[in-house]
């Protein structure tokens, strides 16, 4: 299908995001399992629950636009998650591994923040205000997760330095 309009681009990007969120939902339990710090573990699990909601919102967005909710493999998420899995396999001190897991998580969040920023802007421009409003909720959750990970990273790193 040729992408002729910004609305076509929006739908294409939503398919990419649906794939990304589905991949992230699969990866987060592994990240939680690999984390040592209990707050980090809990943080990954909390974001897993949010991520399930992100998948649902994307499906709702397709419905609002009268389109079938179809995922299109997000290669970027695939790569970021692969890097995260390499971190999980790494033979590292627990606090070092936690620092790496936070870094991997933040890379994913930043990718999502960029993508949701884009789809919200495109949805607004193409007159799909309801879609923009819905996905803006997800954008805010991704941003909050990023902030939480930064705070955790500050705590962990200063604890590690003190020992
Ligand atoms: Fe998400
Ligand atoms: Fe996220």
PDB file of C-alpha atoms and ligand atoms in Angstrom:
ATOM      1  CA  UNK A   1       0.000   0.000   0.000  1.00  0.00           C
ATOM      2  CA  UNK A   2       1.402   3.373  -0.949  1.00  0.00           C
ATOM      3  CA  UNK A   3       1.447   5.880   1.854  1.00  0.00           C
ATOM      4  CA  UNK A   4      -0.331   8.864   0.341  1.00  0.00           C
ATOM      5  CA  UNK A   5      -1.533  10.885   3.264  1.00  0.00           C
ATOM      6  CA  UNK A   6      -0.448  11.755   6.772  1.00  0.00           C
ATOM      7  CA  UNK A   7      -3.321   9.565   7.953  1.00  0.00           C
ATOM      8  CA  UNK A   8      -1.707   6.609   6.139  1.00  0.00           C
ATOM      9  CA  UNK A   9       1.540   7.464   7.909  1.00  0.00           C
ATOM     10  CA  UNK A  10      -0.297   7.615  11.230  1.00  0.00           C
ATOM     11  CA  UNK A  11      -1.784   4.151  10.738  1.00  0.00           C
ATOM     12  CA  UNK A  12       1.592   2.774   9.704  1.00  0.00           C
ATOM     13  CA  UNK A  13       3.206   4.240  12.812  1.00  0.00           C
ATOM     14  CA  UNK A  14       0.437   2.804  14.998  1.00  0.00           C
ATOM     15  CA  UNK A  15       1.164  -0.659  13.575  1.00  0.00           C
ATOM     16  CA  UNK A  16       4.823  -0.185  14.439  1.00  0.00           C
ATOM     17  CA  UNK A  17       3.922   0.911  17.967  1.00  0.00           C
ATOM     18  CA  UNK A  18       1.583  -2.032  18.473  1.00  0.00           C
ATOM     19  CA  UNK A  19       4.442  -4.370  17.629  1.00  0.00           C
ATOM     20  CA  UNK A  20       6.806  -2.421  19.909  1.00  0.00           C
ATOM     21  CA  UNK A  21       4.410  -2.576  22.874  1.00  0.00           C
ATOM     22  CA  UNK A  22       3.766  -6.290  22.365  1.00  0.00           C
ATOM     23  CA  UNK A  23       7.498  -6.965  22.315  1.00  0.00           C
ATOM     24  CA  UNK A  24       8.027  -4.795  25.410  1.00  0.00           C
ATOM     25  CA  UNK A  25       5.265  -6.645  27.277  1.00  0.00           C
ATOM     26  CA  UNK A  26       7.163  -9.877  26.613  1.00  0.00           C
ATOM     27  CA  UNK A  27      10.523  -8.430  27.646  1.00  0.00           C
ATOM     28  CA  UNK A  28       9.557  -6.697  30.898  1.00  0.00           C
ATOM     29  CA  UNK A  29       9.065  -9.874  32.989  1.00  0.00           C
ATOM     30  CA  UNK A  30      12.610 -10.930  32.013  1.00  0.00           C
ATOM     31  CA  UNK A  31      13.961  -7.509  32.979  1.00  0.00           C
ATOM     32  CA  UNK A  32      12.149  -7.742  36.339  1.00  0.00           C
ATOM     33  CA  UNK A  33      13.558 -11.212  36.932  1.00  0.00           C
ATOM     34  CA  UNK A  34      17.093 -10.077  36.150  1.00  0.00           C
ATOM     35  CA  UNK A  35      16.914  -7.007  38.433  1.00  0.00           C
ATOM     36  CA  UNK A  36      18.266  -7.286  41.982  1.00  0.00           C
ATOM     37  CA  UNK A  37      17.095  -4.021  43.542  1.00  0.00           C
ATOM     38  CA  UNK A  38      13.519  -4.566  44.792  1.00  0.00           C
ATOM     39  CA  UNK A  39      12.355  -1.101  43.685  1.00  0.00           C
ATOM     40  CA  UNK A  40      13.694  -1.709  40.191  1.00  0.00           C
ATOM     41  CA  UNK A  41      12.049  -5.136  40.072  1.00  0.00           C
ATOM     42  CA  UNK A  42       8.745  -3.617  41.202  1.00  0.00           C
ATOM     43  CA  UNK A  43       9.172  -0.749  38.739  1.00  0.00           C
ATOM     44  CA  UNK A  44       9.533  -3.116  35.776  1.00  0.00           C
ATOM     45  CA  UNK A  45       6.486  -5.093  36.914  1.00  0.00           C
ATOM     46  CA  UNK A  46       4.441  -1.923  37.362  1.00  0.00           C
ATOM     47  CA  UNK A  47       5.405  -0.836  33.857  1.00  0.00           C
ATOM     48  CA  UNK A  48       4.427  -4.272  32.572  1.00  0.00           C
ATOM     49  CA  UNK A  49       0.876  -3.613  33.777  1.00  0.00           C
ATOM     50  CA  UNK A  50       0.933  -0.154  32.173  1.00  0.00           C
ATOM     51  CA  UNK A  51       2.291  -1.650  28.966  1.00  0.00           C
ATOM     52  CA  UNK A  52      -0.672  -4.036  28.729  1.00  0.00           C
ATOM     53  CA  UNK A  53      -2.823  -0.910  28.904  1.00  0.00           C
ATOM     54  CA  UNK A  54      -0.752   0.669  26.113  1.00  0.00           C
ATOM     55  CA  UNK A  55      -1.524  -2.306  23.876  1.00  0.00           C
ATOM     56  CA  UNK A  56      -5.231  -1.896  24.662  1.00  0.00           C
ATOM     57  CA  UNK A  57      -5.163   1.833  23.913  1.00  0.00           C
ATOM     58  CA  UNK A  58      -3.506   1.208  20.555  1.00  0.00           C
ATOM     59  CA  UNK A  59      -6.209  -1.321  19.684  1.00  0.00           C
ATOM     60  CA  UNK A  60      -8.798   1.279  20.699  1.00  0.00           C
ATOM     61  CA  UNK A  61      -7.058   3.848  18.473  1.00  0.00           C
ATOM     62  CA  UNK A  62      -7.363   1.519  15.462  1.00  0.00           C
ATOM     63  CA  UNK A  63     -11.033   1.027  16.294  1.00  0.00           C
ATOM     64  CA  UNK A  64     -11.625   4.782  16.493  1.00  0.00           C
ATOM     65  CA  UNK A  65     -10.071   5.118  13.044  1.00  0.00           C
ATOM     66  CA  UNK A  66     -12.097   2.225  11.645  1.00  0.00           C
ATOM     67  CA  UNK A  67      -9.012   0.151  10.904  1.00  0.00           C
ATOM     68  CA  UNK A  68      -7.999  -3.393  11.806  1.00  0.00           C
ATOM     69  CA  UNK A  69      -5.454  -3.509  14.627  1.00  0.00           C
ATOM     70  CA  UNK A  70      -2.474  -5.043  12.876  1.00  0.00           C
ATOM     71  CA  UNK A  71       1.084  -5.011  14.138  1.00  0.00           C
ATOM     72  CA  UNK A  72       4.056  -4.466  11.850  1.00  0.00           C
ATOM     73  CA  UNK A  73       7.350  -5.673  13.317  1.00  0.00           C
ATOM     74  CA  UNK A  74       9.121  -2.787  14.996  1.00  0.00           C
ATOM     75  CA  UNK A  75      12.784  -3.402  14.225  1.00  0.00           C
ATOM     76  CA  UNK A  76      13.900  -0.639  16.586  1.00  0.00           C
ATOM     77  CA  UNK A  77      12.167  -2.229  19.586  1.00  0.00           C
ATOM     78  CA  UNK A  78      13.564  -5.588  18.500  1.00  0.00           C
ATOM     79  CA  UNK A  79      17.087  -4.171  18.568  1.00  0.00           C
ATOM     80  CA  UNK A  80      16.658  -2.358  21.870  1.00  0.00           C
ATOM     81  CA  UNK A  81      15.204  -5.476  23.489  1.00  0.00           C
ATOM     82  CA  UNK A  82      18.012  -7.616  22.064  1.00  0.00           C
ATOM     83  CA  UNK A  83      20.497  -5.280  23.713  1.00  0.00           C
ATOM     84  CA  UNK A  84      18.527  -5.565  26.949  1.00  0.00           C
ATOM     85  CA  UNK A  85      18.707  -9.361  26.714  1.00  0.00           C
ATOM     86  CA  UNK A  86      22.470  -9.172  26.244  1.00  0.00           C
ATOM     87  CA  UNK A  87      22.611  -7.184  29.489  1.00  0.00           C
ATOM     88  CA  UNK A  88      20.592  -9.903  31.229  1.00  0.00           C
ATOM     89  CA  UNK A  89      23.113 -12.544  30.093  1.00  0.00           C
ATOM     90  CA  UNK A  90      26.089 -10.465  31.212  1.00  0.00           C
ATOM     91  CA  UNK A  91      28.179 -11.748  34.114  1.00  0.00           C
ATOM     92  CA  UNK A  92      28.087  -8.593  36.250  1.00  0.00           C
ATOM     93  CA  UNK A  93      27.893  -7.497  39.861  1.00  0.00           C
ATOM     94  CA  UNK A  94      24.225  -7.061  40.836  1.00  0.00           C
ATOM     95  CA  UNK A  95      24.360  -3.261  41.146  1.00  0.00           C
ATOM     96  CA  UNK A  96      26.223  -3.000  37.851  1.00  0.00           C
ATOM     97  CA  UNK A  97      23.645  -5.183  36.142  1.00  0.00           C
ATOM     98  CA  UNK A  98      20.855  -3.087  37.648  1.00  0.00           C
ATOM     99  CA  UNK A  99      22.511   0.053  36.265  1.00  0.00           C
ATOM    100  CA  UNK A 100      22.638  -1.593  32.817  1.00  0.00           C
ATOM    101  CA  UNK A 101      19.007  -2.718  33.088  1.00  0.00           C
ATOM    102  CA  UNK A 102      17.951   0.847  33.898  1.00  0.00           C
ATOM    103  CA  UNK A 103      19.898   2.111  30.900  1.00  0.00           C
ATOM    104  CA  UNK A 104      18.255  -0.482  28.650  1.00  0.00           C
ATOM    105  CA  UNK A 105      14.828   0.431  30.035  1.00  0.00           C
ATOM    106  CA  UNK A 106      15.383   4.140  29.501  1.00  0.00           C
ATOM    107  CA  UNK A 107      16.407   3.593  25.882  1.00  0.00           C
ATOM    108  CA  UNK A 108      13.098   1.825  25.315  1.00  0.00           C
ATOM    109  CA  UNK A 109      11.151   4.601  27.081  1.00  0.00           C
ATOM    110  CA  UNK A 110      12.830   7.283  24.989  1.00  0.00           C
ATOM    111  CA  UNK A 111      11.970   5.400  21.826  1.00  0.00           C
ATOM    112  CA  UNK A 112       8.349   5.188  22.971  1.00  0.00           C
ATOM    113  CA  UNK A 113       8.269   8.867  23.957  1.00  0.00           C
ATOM    114  CA  UNK A 114       9.489   9.821  20.476  1.00  0.00           C
ATOM    115  CA  UNK A 115       6.960   7.552  18.768  1.00  0.00           C
ATOM    116  CA  UNK A 116       3.973   8.606  20.887  1.00  0.00           C
ATOM    117  CA  UNK A 117       4.924  12.261  20.459  1.00  0.00           C
ATOM    118  CA  UNK A 118       4.811  11.701  16.709  1.00  0.00           C
ATOM    119  CA  UNK A 119       1.503   9.834  16.587  1.00  0.00           C
ATOM    120  CA  UNK A 120      -0.161  12.363  18.908  1.00  0.00           C
ATOM    121  CA  UNK A 121       0.968  15.213  16.657  1.00  0.00           C
ATOM    122  CA  UNK A 122      -0.138  13.416  13.481  1.00  0.00           C
ATOM    123  CA  UNK A 123      -3.483  12.428  15.018  1.00  0.00           C
ATOM    124  CA  UNK A 124      -4.133  16.067  15.940  1.00  0.00           C
ATOM    125  CA  UNK A 125      -3.176  17.358  12.499  1.00  0.00           C
ATOM    126  CA  UNK A 126      -5.365  14.800  10.721  1.00  0.00           C
ATOM    127  CA  UNK A 127      -8.353  15.627  12.927  1.00  0.00           C
ATOM    128  CA  UNK A 128      -8.315  12.470  15.044  1.00  0.00           C
ATOM    129  CA  UNK A 129      -8.461  14.376  18.311  1.00  0.00           C
ATOM    130  CA  UNK A 130      -9.899  11.386  20.185  1.00  0.00           C
ATOM    131  CA  UNK A 131      -6.939   9.233  19.147  1.00  0.00           C
ATOM    132  CA  UNK A 132      -4.503  11.994  20.136  1.00  0.00           C
ATOM    133  CA  UNK A 133      -6.141  12.369  23.532  1.00  0.00           C
ATOM    134  CA  UNK A 134      -6.090   8.630  24.168  1.00  0.00           C
ATOM    135  CA  UNK A 135      -2.469   8.128  23.175  1.00  0.00           C
ATOM    136  CA  UNK A 136      -1.407  11.190  25.103  1.00  0.00           C
ATOM    137  CA  UNK A 137      -2.265   9.237  28.267  1.00  0.00           C
ATOM    138  CA  UNK A 138       0.271   6.619  27.226  1.00  0.00           C
ATOM    139  CA  UNK A 139       2.838   9.294  26.370  1.00  0.00           C
ATOM    140  CA  UNK A 140       2.533  10.665  29.904  1.00  0.00           C
ATOM    141  CA  UNK A 141       3.006   7.176  31.411  1.00  0.00           C
ATOM    142  CA  UNK A 142       6.152   6.625  29.329  1.00  0.00           C
ATOM    143  CA  UNK A 143       7.531   9.970  30.497  1.00  0.00           C
ATOM    144  CA  UNK A 144       6.732   9.165  34.139  1.00  0.00           C
ATOM    145  CA  UNK A 145       8.469   5.802  33.790  1.00  0.00           C
ATOM    146  CA  UNK A 146      11.549   7.505  32.403  1.00  0.00           C
ATOM    147  CA  UNK A 147      11.583   9.935  35.352  1.00  0.00           C
ATOM    148  CA  UNK A 148      11.198   7.041  37.813  1.00  0.00           C
ATOM    149  CA  UNK A 149      14.088   5.174  36.201  1.00  0.00           C
ATOM    150  CA  UNK A 150      16.284   8.270  36.452  1.00  0.00           C
ATOM    151  CA  UNK A 151      15.485   8.594  40.162  1.00  0.00           C
ATOM    152  CA  UNK A 152      16.225   4.886  40.718  1.00  0.00           C
ATOM    153  CA  UNK A 153      19.478   5.188  38.830  1.00  0.00           C
ATOM    154  CA  UNK A 154      20.557   8.152  40.981  1.00  0.00           C
ATOM    155  CA  UNK A 155      19.775   6.193  44.161  1.00  0.00           C
ATOM    156  CA  UNK A 156      21.437   2.986  43.036  1.00  0.00           C
ATOM    157  CA  UNK A 157      24.555   4.666  41.771  1.00  0.00           C
ATOM    158  CA  UNK A 158      25.068   6.707  44.907  1.00  0.00           C
ATOM    159  CA  UNK A 159      24.470   3.576  47.048  1.00  0.00           C
ATOM    160  CA  UNK A 160      26.994   1.659  44.948  1.00  0.00           C
ATOM    161  CA  UNK A 161      29.511   4.453  45.285  1.00  0.00           C
ATOM    162  CA  UNK A 162      29.105   4.485  49.053  1.00  0.00           C
ATOM    163  CA  UNK A 163      29.959   0.768  49.407  1.00  0.00           C
TER     164      UNK A 163
HETATM  165 FE1  LIG B   1       4.503   1.618  26.379  1.00  0.00          FE
HETATM  166 FE1  LIG B   2       7.174   2.130  28.208  1.00  0.00          FE
END
